[in-house]
Amino acid sequence: MEHSVFEDILRRGESTTIEFKRCGSRPERDSLETICSFANRNGGSLFLGVTDSGEIQGIPYQNLLEIERNLINCTCNPDLFNMPPSLEFEQIEYGGQWVLRVWVPPTQGVYRFKGRVYDRLADADIVLKADTQIASLYLRKYSIFTEQHIFPHLRIEDLEPGLIDKCRQIASSRRPGHPWAEMDDMELLRSAQLYTRDIETGAEGLNRAAALLLGRREVVLAACPAYKTDAVFRERQADRYDDRETVRDNLVTAYGTLRDFCAKHLLDPFYLEGDRRVSVRDIVVREMVSNTLIHREFTSPFPAKLIIDESGFRTENASRALFEGRLTLSDFNPMPKNPIIASFFTQIGYAEELGSGLRNLEKYSKALLGADPVLSEGDVFVAQIPRKKGLAEGDRASGALKENTRLAVLALLEERGALSAGDVAAELHITSKTAAKYLKGLASDGLAETDGNVRTRRYFWAG
């Protein structure tokens, strides 16, 4: 390890994947607990000979090899570990002192130290005691997508009547010549990988993805008893809600319900992209809603949430992550949680290709609520668009967006010839007060003329 990299680690301190421990002639018990928690999470590096604050205490050089042997003996001891985690060692000489780096790579197994399951939370090693916590850990480590689980007794008759045909029509209208147009229901289900065969067990039938996407409500809840999305709108008070929708329908139906809920409680500011108006609200809502419906671990008991309040717009849902921390475009490597469900949503236009969601949120969130999105991956995936402080409800535009609105008012005035503030407000989905402000500005610039008093005032194109 280069000294500059090591210095950066010391400066940043302990985290989900970094731990510092003092060490004398042999490692202490807490070092073994950290190794267990790293193995159960995303792997990590344990630096022996460093204090919690990142100060190098050092290890006598003659003790390094013995410490490595001791760690190998302990991790291979069945009385301590249920199975030996992989370890790699690196001896680091820095400033005349020695530090031993113990790297624990991520693996698929679930490890126990002295019969206890340890997991890594931030910079702490925690013991998992509840059955739900341990089940969630197994689920995270399990490599097979749970959407692929086959229900041999699930029949086409158990799916929502008419929903397959509705999806067929949507796909065909979006893309003329779509292959679904010529398929019967069973052919479509097979093509969409909703009816599959397990080549290992021989089981064949509709899978969990089919139940979730197209099933009747009772079928959805039988396939995933804990599944629901709780949509909440709060105007001001944090301990109550002004509107609420608990959604437990299939994903196709749920998408429309959640989209309409967001449209009811989020304004759609005017936004021009070139000379074309773009609905930033519809784009952002589509990405937020489709993400929380697609990239979710449906067998988890954690209920998904969609919340709109004074702080902004956010979603939370259970995830099965290989990475923990904030997501950015620079280091984002998209990995589908449910590729079958994601593909189906893409075919019917409820989502775009993998990875486009983050790009769209980065591009349009600021125009909607005045701030960039914040996305955090972990056992719970959180997507949040903060509302910029001081952003008025009736006029969320700022900077380039304000200029877009001004140009839109000017273009509308040129097209219609004469307008009132109410006409502009209705057309551009802004308040009458905001519309009047832009119209007065155009009049001050000599681009519009006025007639009438305050109540009857109209503005005329002066070009």
PDB file of C-alpha atoms in Angstrom, residues 185-394:
ATOM      1  CA  ASP A 185     -50.838 -14.465 -22.910  1.00  0.00           C
ATOM      2  CA  MET A 186     -48.698 -17.533 -22.214  1.00  0.00           C
ATOM      3  CA  GLU A 187     -46.184 -16.612 -24.911  1.00  0.00           C
ATOM      4  CA  LEU A 188     -45.914 -13.116 -23.455  1.00  0.00           C
ATOM      5  CA  LEU A 189     -45.358 -14.465 -19.939  1.00  0.00           C
ATOM      6  CA  ARG A 190     -42.611 -16.769 -21.187  1.00  0.00           C
ATOM      7  CA  SER A 191     -41.021 -13.985 -23.249  1.00  0.00           C
ATOM      8  CA  ALA A 192     -40.995 -11.674 -20.223  1.00  0.00           C
ATOM      9  CA  GLN A 193     -39.451 -14.478 -18.073  1.00  0.00           C
ATOM     10  CA  LEU A 194     -42.515 -14.505 -15.836  1.00  0.00           C
ATOM     11  CA  TYR A 195     -43.115 -18.179 -16.602  1.00  0.00           C
ATOM     12  CA  THR A 196     -39.835 -20.061 -16.175  1.00  0.00           C
ATOM     13  CA  ARG A 197     -38.301 -23.438 -15.455  1.00  0.00           C
ATOM     14  CA  ASP A 198     -35.659 -24.096 -12.809  1.00  0.00           C
ATOM     15  CA  ILE A 199     -33.035 -26.166 -14.618  1.00  0.00           C
ATOM     16  CA  GLU A 200     -31.667 -27.418 -11.295  1.00  0.00           C
ATOM     17  CA  THR A 201     -34.896 -28.689  -9.718  1.00  0.00           C
ATOM     18  CA  GLY A 202     -37.110 -29.032 -12.805  1.00  0.00           C
ATOM     19  CA  ALA A 203     -39.858 -26.880 -11.237  1.00  0.00           C
ATOM     20  CA  GLU A 204     -41.825 -24.941 -13.854  1.00  0.00           C
ATOM     21  CA  GLY A 205     -44.452 -22.214 -13.586  1.00  0.00           C
ATOM     22  CA  LEU A 206     -45.181 -18.581 -12.854  1.00  0.00           C
ATOM     23  CA  ASN A 207     -42.627 -16.969 -10.570  1.00  0.00           C
ATOM     24  CA  ARG A 208     -42.702 -14.322  -7.839  1.00  0.00           C
ATOM     25  CA  ALA A 209     -42.043 -11.576 -10.410  1.00  0.00           C
ATOM     26  CA  ALA A 210     -45.268 -12.566 -12.221  1.00  0.00           C
ATOM     27  CA  ALA A 211     -47.251 -12.487  -8.984  1.00  0.00           C
ATOM     28  CA  LEU A 212     -45.851  -9.074  -8.060  1.00  0.00           C
ATOM     29  CA  LEU A 213     -46.245  -7.473 -11.472  1.00  0.00           C
ATOM     30  CA  LEU A 214     -49.638  -8.821 -12.533  1.00  0.00           C
ATOM     31  CA  GLY A 215     -51.272 -10.677  -9.646  1.00  0.00           C
ATOM     32  CA  ARG A 216     -54.550  -9.947  -7.940  1.00  0.00           C
ATOM     33  CA  ARG A 217     -54.081  -8.284  -4.574  1.00  0.00           C
ATOM     34  CA  GLU A 218     -54.576 -11.515  -2.617  1.00  0.00           C
ATOM     35  CA  VAL A 219     -52.006 -13.248  -4.826  1.00  0.00           C
ATOM     36  CA  VAL A 220     -49.469 -10.449  -4.322  1.00  0.00           C
ATOM     37  CA  LEU A 221     -49.861 -10.650  -0.553  1.00  0.00           C
ATOM     38  CA  ALA A 222     -49.637 -14.452  -0.586  1.00  0.00           C
ATOM     39  CA  ALA A 223     -46.355 -14.268  -2.536  1.00  0.00           C
ATOM     40  CA  CYS A 224     -44.961 -11.430  -0.363  1.00  0.00           C
ATOM     41  CA  PRO A 225     -46.955 -11.013   2.868  1.00  0.00           C
ATOM     42  CA  ALA A 226     -44.948  -7.980   4.044  1.00  0.00           C
ATOM     43  CA  TYR A 227     -45.192  -6.087   0.745  1.00  0.00           C
ATOM     44  CA  LYS A 228     -46.651  -2.597   0.852  1.00  0.00           C
ATOM     45  CA  THR A 229     -45.739   0.991   0.027  1.00  0.00           C
ATOM     46  CA  ASP A 230     -46.807   3.688   2.456  1.00  0.00           C
ATOM     47  CA  ALA A 231     -47.218   7.069   0.703  1.00  0.00           C
ATOM     48  CA  VAL A 232     -47.509  10.072   3.026  1.00  0.00           C
ATOM     49  CA  PHE A 233     -47.926  13.801   2.429  1.00  0.00           C
ATOM     50  CA  ARG A 234     -47.250  16.161   5.343  1.00  0.00           C
ATOM     51  CA  GLU A 235     -47.733  19.884   4.954  1.00  0.00           C
ATOM     52  CA  ARG A 236     -46.117  21.072   8.173  1.00  0.00           C
ATOM     53  CA  GLN A 237     -46.628  18.936  11.265  1.00  0.00           C
ATOM     54  CA  ALA A 238     -44.218  16.019  11.536  1.00  0.00           C
ATOM     55  CA  ASP A 239     -46.463  13.974  13.866  1.00  0.00           C
ATOM     56  CA  ARG A 240     -49.431  13.765  11.501  1.00  0.00           C
ATOM     57  CA  TYR A 241     -50.192  13.545   7.809  1.00  0.00           C
ATOM     58  CA  ASP A 242     -52.475  15.506   5.474  1.00  0.00           C
ATOM     59  CA  ASP A 243     -52.867  12.702   2.941  1.00  0.00           C
ATOM     60  CA  ARG A 244     -51.937   9.038   2.971  1.00  0.00           C
ATOM     61  CA  GLU A 245     -52.151   6.084   0.610  1.00  0.00           C
ATOM     62  CA  THR A 246     -51.218   2.524   1.563  1.00  0.00           C
ATOM     63  CA  VAL A 247     -50.528   0.609  -1.642  1.00  0.00           C
ATOM     64  CA  ARG A 248     -50.578  -3.203  -1.692  1.00  0.00           C
ATOM     65  CA  ASP A 249     -51.678  -3.801  -5.280  1.00  0.00           C
ATOM     66  CA  ASN A 250     -49.540  -5.375  -7.992  1.00  0.00           C
ATOM     67  CA  LEU A 251     -46.618  -3.300  -9.232  1.00  0.00           C
ATOM     68  CA  VAL A 252     -48.239  -2.159 -12.487  1.00  0.00           C
ATOM     69  CA  THR A 253     -51.261  -0.822 -10.612  1.00  0.00           C
ATOM     70  CA  ALA A 254     -49.124   0.501  -7.743  1.00  0.00           C
ATOM     71  CA  TYR A 255     -47.023   2.544 -10.169  1.00  0.00           C
ATOM     72  CA  GLY A 256     -50.066   4.482 -11.365  1.00  0.00           C
ATOM     73  CA  THR A 257     -51.396   5.012  -7.840  1.00  0.00           C
ATOM     74  CA  LEU A 258     -48.082   6.351  -6.509  1.00  0.00           C
ATOM     75  CA  ARG A 259     -47.477   8.495  -9.597  1.00  0.00           C
ATOM     76  CA  ASP A 260     -50.893  10.145  -9.184  1.00  0.00           C
ATOM     77  CA  PHE A 261     -50.271  10.661  -5.456  1.00  0.00           C
ATOM     78  CA  CYS A 262     -47.034  12.531  -6.221  1.00  0.00           C
ATOM     79  CA  ALA A 263     -48.639  14.588  -8.999  1.00  0.00           C
ATOM     80  CA  LYS A 264     -51.317  15.698  -6.528  1.00  0.00           C
ATOM     81  CA  HIS A 265     -48.791  17.030  -4.012  1.00  0.00           C
ATOM     82  CA  LEU A 266     -45.867  18.297  -6.145  1.00  0.00           C
ATOM     83  CA  LEU A 267     -46.042  21.358  -8.382  1.00  0.00           C
ATOM     84  CA  ASP A 268     -44.753  21.072 -11.945  1.00  0.00           C
ATOM     85  CA  PRO A 269     -42.613  24.178 -12.641  1.00  0.00           C
ATOM     86  CA  PHE A 270     -42.191  25.333 -16.205  1.00  0.00           C
ATOM     87  CA  TYR A 271     -38.935  24.074 -17.699  1.00  0.00           C
ATOM     88  CA  LEU A 272     -37.596  24.424 -21.225  1.00  0.00           C
ATOM     89  CA  GLU A 273     -35.102  22.054 -22.776  1.00  0.00           C
ATOM     90  CA  GLY A 274     -34.037  23.823 -25.922  1.00  0.00           C
ATOM     91  CA  ASP A 275     -37.358  25.030 -27.334  1.00  0.00           C
ATOM     92  CA  ARG A 276     -39.386  22.141 -25.890  1.00  0.00           C
ATOM     93  CA  ARG A 277     -41.204  22.120 -22.566  1.00  0.00           C
ATOM     94  CA  VAL A 278     -40.268  19.218 -20.297  1.00  0.00           C
ATOM     95  CA  SER A 279     -42.245  18.116 -17.250  1.00  0.00           C
ATOM     96  CA  VAL A 280     -39.527  17.799 -14.630  1.00  0.00           C
ATOM     97  CA  ARG A 281     -42.095  16.610 -12.091  1.00  0.00           C
ATOM     98  CA  ASP A 282     -43.173  13.683 -14.276  1.00  0.00           C
ATOM     99  CA  ILE A 283     -39.569  12.667 -14.967  1.00  0.00           C
ATOM    100  CA  VAL A 284     -38.483  12.832 -11.334  1.00  0.00           C
ATOM    101  CA  VAL A 285     -41.624  11.084 -10.082  1.00  0.00           C
ATOM    102  CA  ARG A 286     -41.211   8.294 -12.619  1.00  0.00           C
ATOM    103  CA  GLU A 287     -37.642   7.669 -11.514  1.00  0.00           C
ATOM    104  CA  MET A 288     -38.410   7.804  -7.796  1.00  0.00           C
ATOM    105  CA  VAL A 289     -41.528   5.622  -7.989  1.00  0.00           C
ATOM    106  CA  SER A 290     -40.141   3.053 -10.417  1.00  0.00           C
ATOM    107  CA  ASN A 291     -36.941   2.768  -8.374  1.00  0.00           C
ATOM    108  CA  THR A 292     -38.758   2.003  -5.141  1.00  0.00           C
ATOM    109  CA  LEU A 293     -40.960  -0.570  -6.895  1.00  0.00           C
ATOM    110  CA  ILE A 294     -38.233  -2.272  -8.942  1.00  0.00           C
ATOM    111  CA  HIS A 295     -35.044  -2.230  -6.880  1.00  0.00           C
ATOM    112  CA  ARG A 296     -36.512  -3.619  -3.693  1.00  0.00           C
ATOM    113  CA  GLU A 297     -36.081  -6.802  -1.704  1.00  0.00           C
ATOM    114  CA  PHE A 298     -39.715  -7.906  -1.563  1.00  0.00           C
ATOM    115  CA  THR A 299     -39.220 -10.671   0.982  1.00  0.00           C
ATOM    116  CA  SER A 300     -37.944  -8.187   3.580  1.00  0.00           C
ATOM    117  CA  PRO A 301     -40.383  -7.138   6.344  1.00  0.00           C
ATOM    118  CA  PHE A 302     -39.269  -3.498   5.992  1.00  0.00           C
ATOM    119  CA  PRO A 303     -42.194  -1.508   4.486  1.00  0.00           C
ATOM    120  CA  ALA A 304     -41.358   0.850   1.639  1.00  0.00           C
ATOM    121  CA  LYS A 305     -42.113   4.530   2.186  1.00  0.00           C
ATOM    122  CA  LEU A 306     -42.749   7.496  -0.085  1.00  0.00           C
ATOM    123  CA  ILE A 307     -42.814  10.798   1.779  1.00  0.00           C
ATOM    124  CA  ILE A 308     -43.457  14.358   0.586  1.00  0.00           C
ATOM    125  CA  ASP A 309     -43.069  17.050   3.232  1.00  0.00           C
ATOM    126  CA  GLU A 310     -41.346  20.344   3.984  1.00  0.00           C
ATOM    127  CA  SER A 311     -37.927  18.702   3.841  1.00  0.00           C
ATOM    128  CA  GLY A 312     -38.490  17.439   0.307  1.00  0.00           C
ATOM    129  CA  PHE A 313     -39.374  14.201  -1.487  1.00  0.00           C
ATOM    130  CA  ARG A 314     -37.901  10.851  -0.480  1.00  0.00           C
ATOM    131  CA  THR A 315     -38.373   7.113  -0.774  1.00  0.00           C
ATOM    132  CA  GLU A 316     -37.089   4.285   1.416  1.00  0.00           C
ATOM    133  CA  ASN A 317     -37.142   0.579   0.646  1.00  0.00           C
ATOM    134  CA  ALA A 318     -35.420  -2.630   1.677  1.00  0.00           C
ATOM    135  CA  SER A 319     -32.445  -3.536  -0.464  1.00  0.00           C
ATOM    136  CA  ARG A 320     -29.979  -6.353  -0.940  1.00  0.00           C
ATOM    137  CA  ALA A 321     -26.823  -4.343  -1.441  1.00  0.00           C
ATOM    138  CA  LEU A 322     -23.235  -5.286  -2.174  1.00  0.00           C
ATOM    139  CA  PHE A 323     -22.200  -1.689  -1.497  1.00  0.00           C
ATOM    140  CA  GLU A 324     -22.992   0.660   1.376  1.00  0.00           C
ATOM    141  CA  GLY A 325     -22.808   4.418   1.198  1.00  0.00           C
ATOM    142  CA  ARG A 326     -23.761   7.369  -0.972  1.00  0.00           C
ATOM    143  CA  LEU A 327     -24.172   6.869  -4.717  1.00  0.00           C
ATOM    144  CA  THR A 328     -22.778   9.366  -7.212  1.00  0.00           C
ATOM    145  CA  LEU A 329     -22.533   9.324 -10.995  1.00  0.00           C
ATOM    146  CA  SER A 330     -18.752   9.098 -10.832  1.00  0.00           C
ATOM    147  CA  ASP A 331     -18.680   5.821  -8.908  1.00  0.00           C
ATOM    148  CA  PHE A 332     -22.091   4.358  -9.760  1.00  0.00           C
ATOM    149  CA  ASN A 333     -22.085   0.833 -11.164  1.00  0.00           C
ATOM    150  CA  PRO A 334     -25.744  -0.142 -11.691  1.00  0.00           C
ATOM    151  CA  MET A 335     -26.727  -3.631 -10.569  1.00  0.00           C
ATOM    152  CA  PRO A 336     -30.358  -4.721 -10.916  1.00  0.00           C
ATOM    153  CA  LYS A 337     -31.976  -6.062  -7.748  1.00  0.00           C
ATOM    154  CA  ASN A 338     -34.820  -7.606  -9.767  1.00  0.00           C
ATOM    155  CA  PRO A 339     -33.825  -7.798 -13.454  1.00  0.00           C
ATOM    156  CA  ILE A 340     -37.065  -9.482 -14.580  1.00  0.00           C
ATOM    157  CA  ILE A 341     -39.255  -6.805 -12.993  1.00  0.00           C
ATOM    158  CA  ALA A 342     -36.922  -4.048 -14.251  1.00  0.00           C
ATOM    159  CA  SER A 343     -37.093  -5.373 -17.814  1.00  0.00           C
ATOM    160  CA  PHE A 344     -40.897  -5.564 -17.726  1.00  0.00           C
ATOM    161  CA  PHE A 345     -41.145  -1.961 -16.496  1.00  0.00           C
ATOM    162  CA  THR A 346     -38.799  -0.875 -19.285  1.00  0.00           C
ATOM    163  CA  GLN A 347     -40.974  -2.578 -21.917  1.00  0.00           C
ATOM    164  CA  ILE A 348     -44.081  -0.663 -20.806  1.00  0.00           C
ATOM    165  CA  GLY A 349     -42.289   2.662 -20.345  1.00  0.00           C
ATOM    166  CA  TYR A 350     -42.450   2.843 -16.563  1.00  0.00           C
ATOM    167  CA  ALA A 351     -38.635   2.875 -16.409  1.00  0.00           C
ATOM    168  CA  GLU A 352     -35.679   3.429 -18.709  1.00  0.00           C
ATOM    169  CA  GLU A 353     -32.497   1.438 -19.140  1.00  0.00           C
ATOM    170  CA  LEU A 354     -30.475   0.519 -16.064  1.00  0.00           C
ATOM    171  CA  GLY A 355     -28.530   3.484 -14.701  1.00  0.00           C
ATOM    172  CA  SER A 356     -30.624   6.183 -16.404  1.00  0.00           C
ATOM    173  CA  GLY A 357     -32.575   6.909 -13.232  1.00  0.00           C
ATOM    174  CA  LEU A 358     -29.654   8.438 -11.363  1.00  0.00           C
ATOM    175  CA  ARG A 359     -28.678  10.498 -14.402  1.00  0.00           C
ATOM    176  CA  ASN A 360     -32.226  11.860 -14.742  1.00  0.00           C
ATOM    177  CA  LEU A 361     -32.443  12.681 -11.049  1.00  0.00           C
ATOM    178  CA  GLU A 362     -29.088  14.470 -11.193  1.00  0.00           C
ATOM    179  CA  LYS A 363     -30.318  16.437 -14.213  1.00  0.00           C
ATOM    180  CA  TYR A 364     -33.849  17.447 -13.176  1.00  0.00           C
ATOM    181  CA  SER A 365     -34.157  17.364  -9.353  1.00  0.00           C
ATOM    182  CA  LYS A 366     -32.774  20.863  -8.891  1.00  0.00           C
ATOM    183  CA  ALA A 367     -35.385  22.257 -11.255  1.00  0.00           C
ATOM    184  CA  LEU A 368     -38.151  20.579  -9.231  1.00  0.00           C
ATOM    185  CA  LEU A 369     -37.218  21.335  -5.620  1.00  0.00           C
ATOM    186  CA  GLY A 370     -34.048  23.433  -5.847  1.00  0.00           C
ATOM    187  CA  ALA A 371     -31.481  20.860  -4.660  1.00  0.00           C
ATOM    188  CA  ASP A 372     -29.516  17.899  -5.967  1.00  0.00           C
ATOM    189  CA  PRO A 373     -30.631  14.348  -5.113  1.00  0.00           C
ATOM    190  CA  VAL A 374     -29.010  12.296  -2.362  1.00  0.00           C
ATOM    191  CA  LEU A 375     -29.021   8.516  -2.833  1.00  0.00           C
ATOM    192  CA  SER A 376     -27.700   6.116  -0.191  1.00  0.00           C
ATOM    193  CA  GLU A 377     -27.345   2.363  -0.660  1.00  0.00           C
ATOM    194  CA  GLY A 378     -27.418  -0.184   2.152  1.00  0.00           C
ATOM    195  CA  ASP A 379     -29.855  -2.621   3.740  1.00  0.00           C
ATOM    196  CA  VAL A 380     -32.314   0.233   3.262  1.00  0.00           C
ATOM    197  CA  PHE A 381     -32.010   2.228   0.035  1.00  0.00           C
ATOM    198  CA  VAL A 382     -32.870   5.920   0.487  1.00  0.00           C
ATOM    199  CA  ALA A 383     -33.466   8.330  -2.392  1.00  0.00           C
ATOM    200  CA  GLN A 384     -34.048  11.926  -1.336  1.00  0.00           C
ATOM    201  CA  ILE A 385     -34.536  15.229  -3.119  1.00  0.00           C
ATOM    202  CA  PRO A 386     -34.185  17.943  -0.466  1.00  0.00           C
ATOM    203  CA  ARG A 387     -36.335  21.027  -0.772  1.00  0.00           C
ATOM    204  CA  LYS A 388     -34.191  24.140  -0.913  1.00  0.00           C
ATOM    205  CA  LYS A 389     -34.786  26.287   2.160  1.00  0.00           C
ATOM    206  CA  GLY A 390     -36.808  29.397   1.456  1.00  0.00           C
ATOM    207  CA  LEU A 391     -38.155  28.052  -1.842  1.00  0.00           C
ATOM    208  CA  ALA A 392     -41.658  29.441  -2.237  1.00  0.00           C
ATOM    209  CA  GLU A 393     -44.465  26.988  -2.889  1.00  0.00           C
ATOM    210  CA  GLY A 394     -45.825  28.978  -5.791  1.00  0.00           C
TER     211      GLY A 394
END
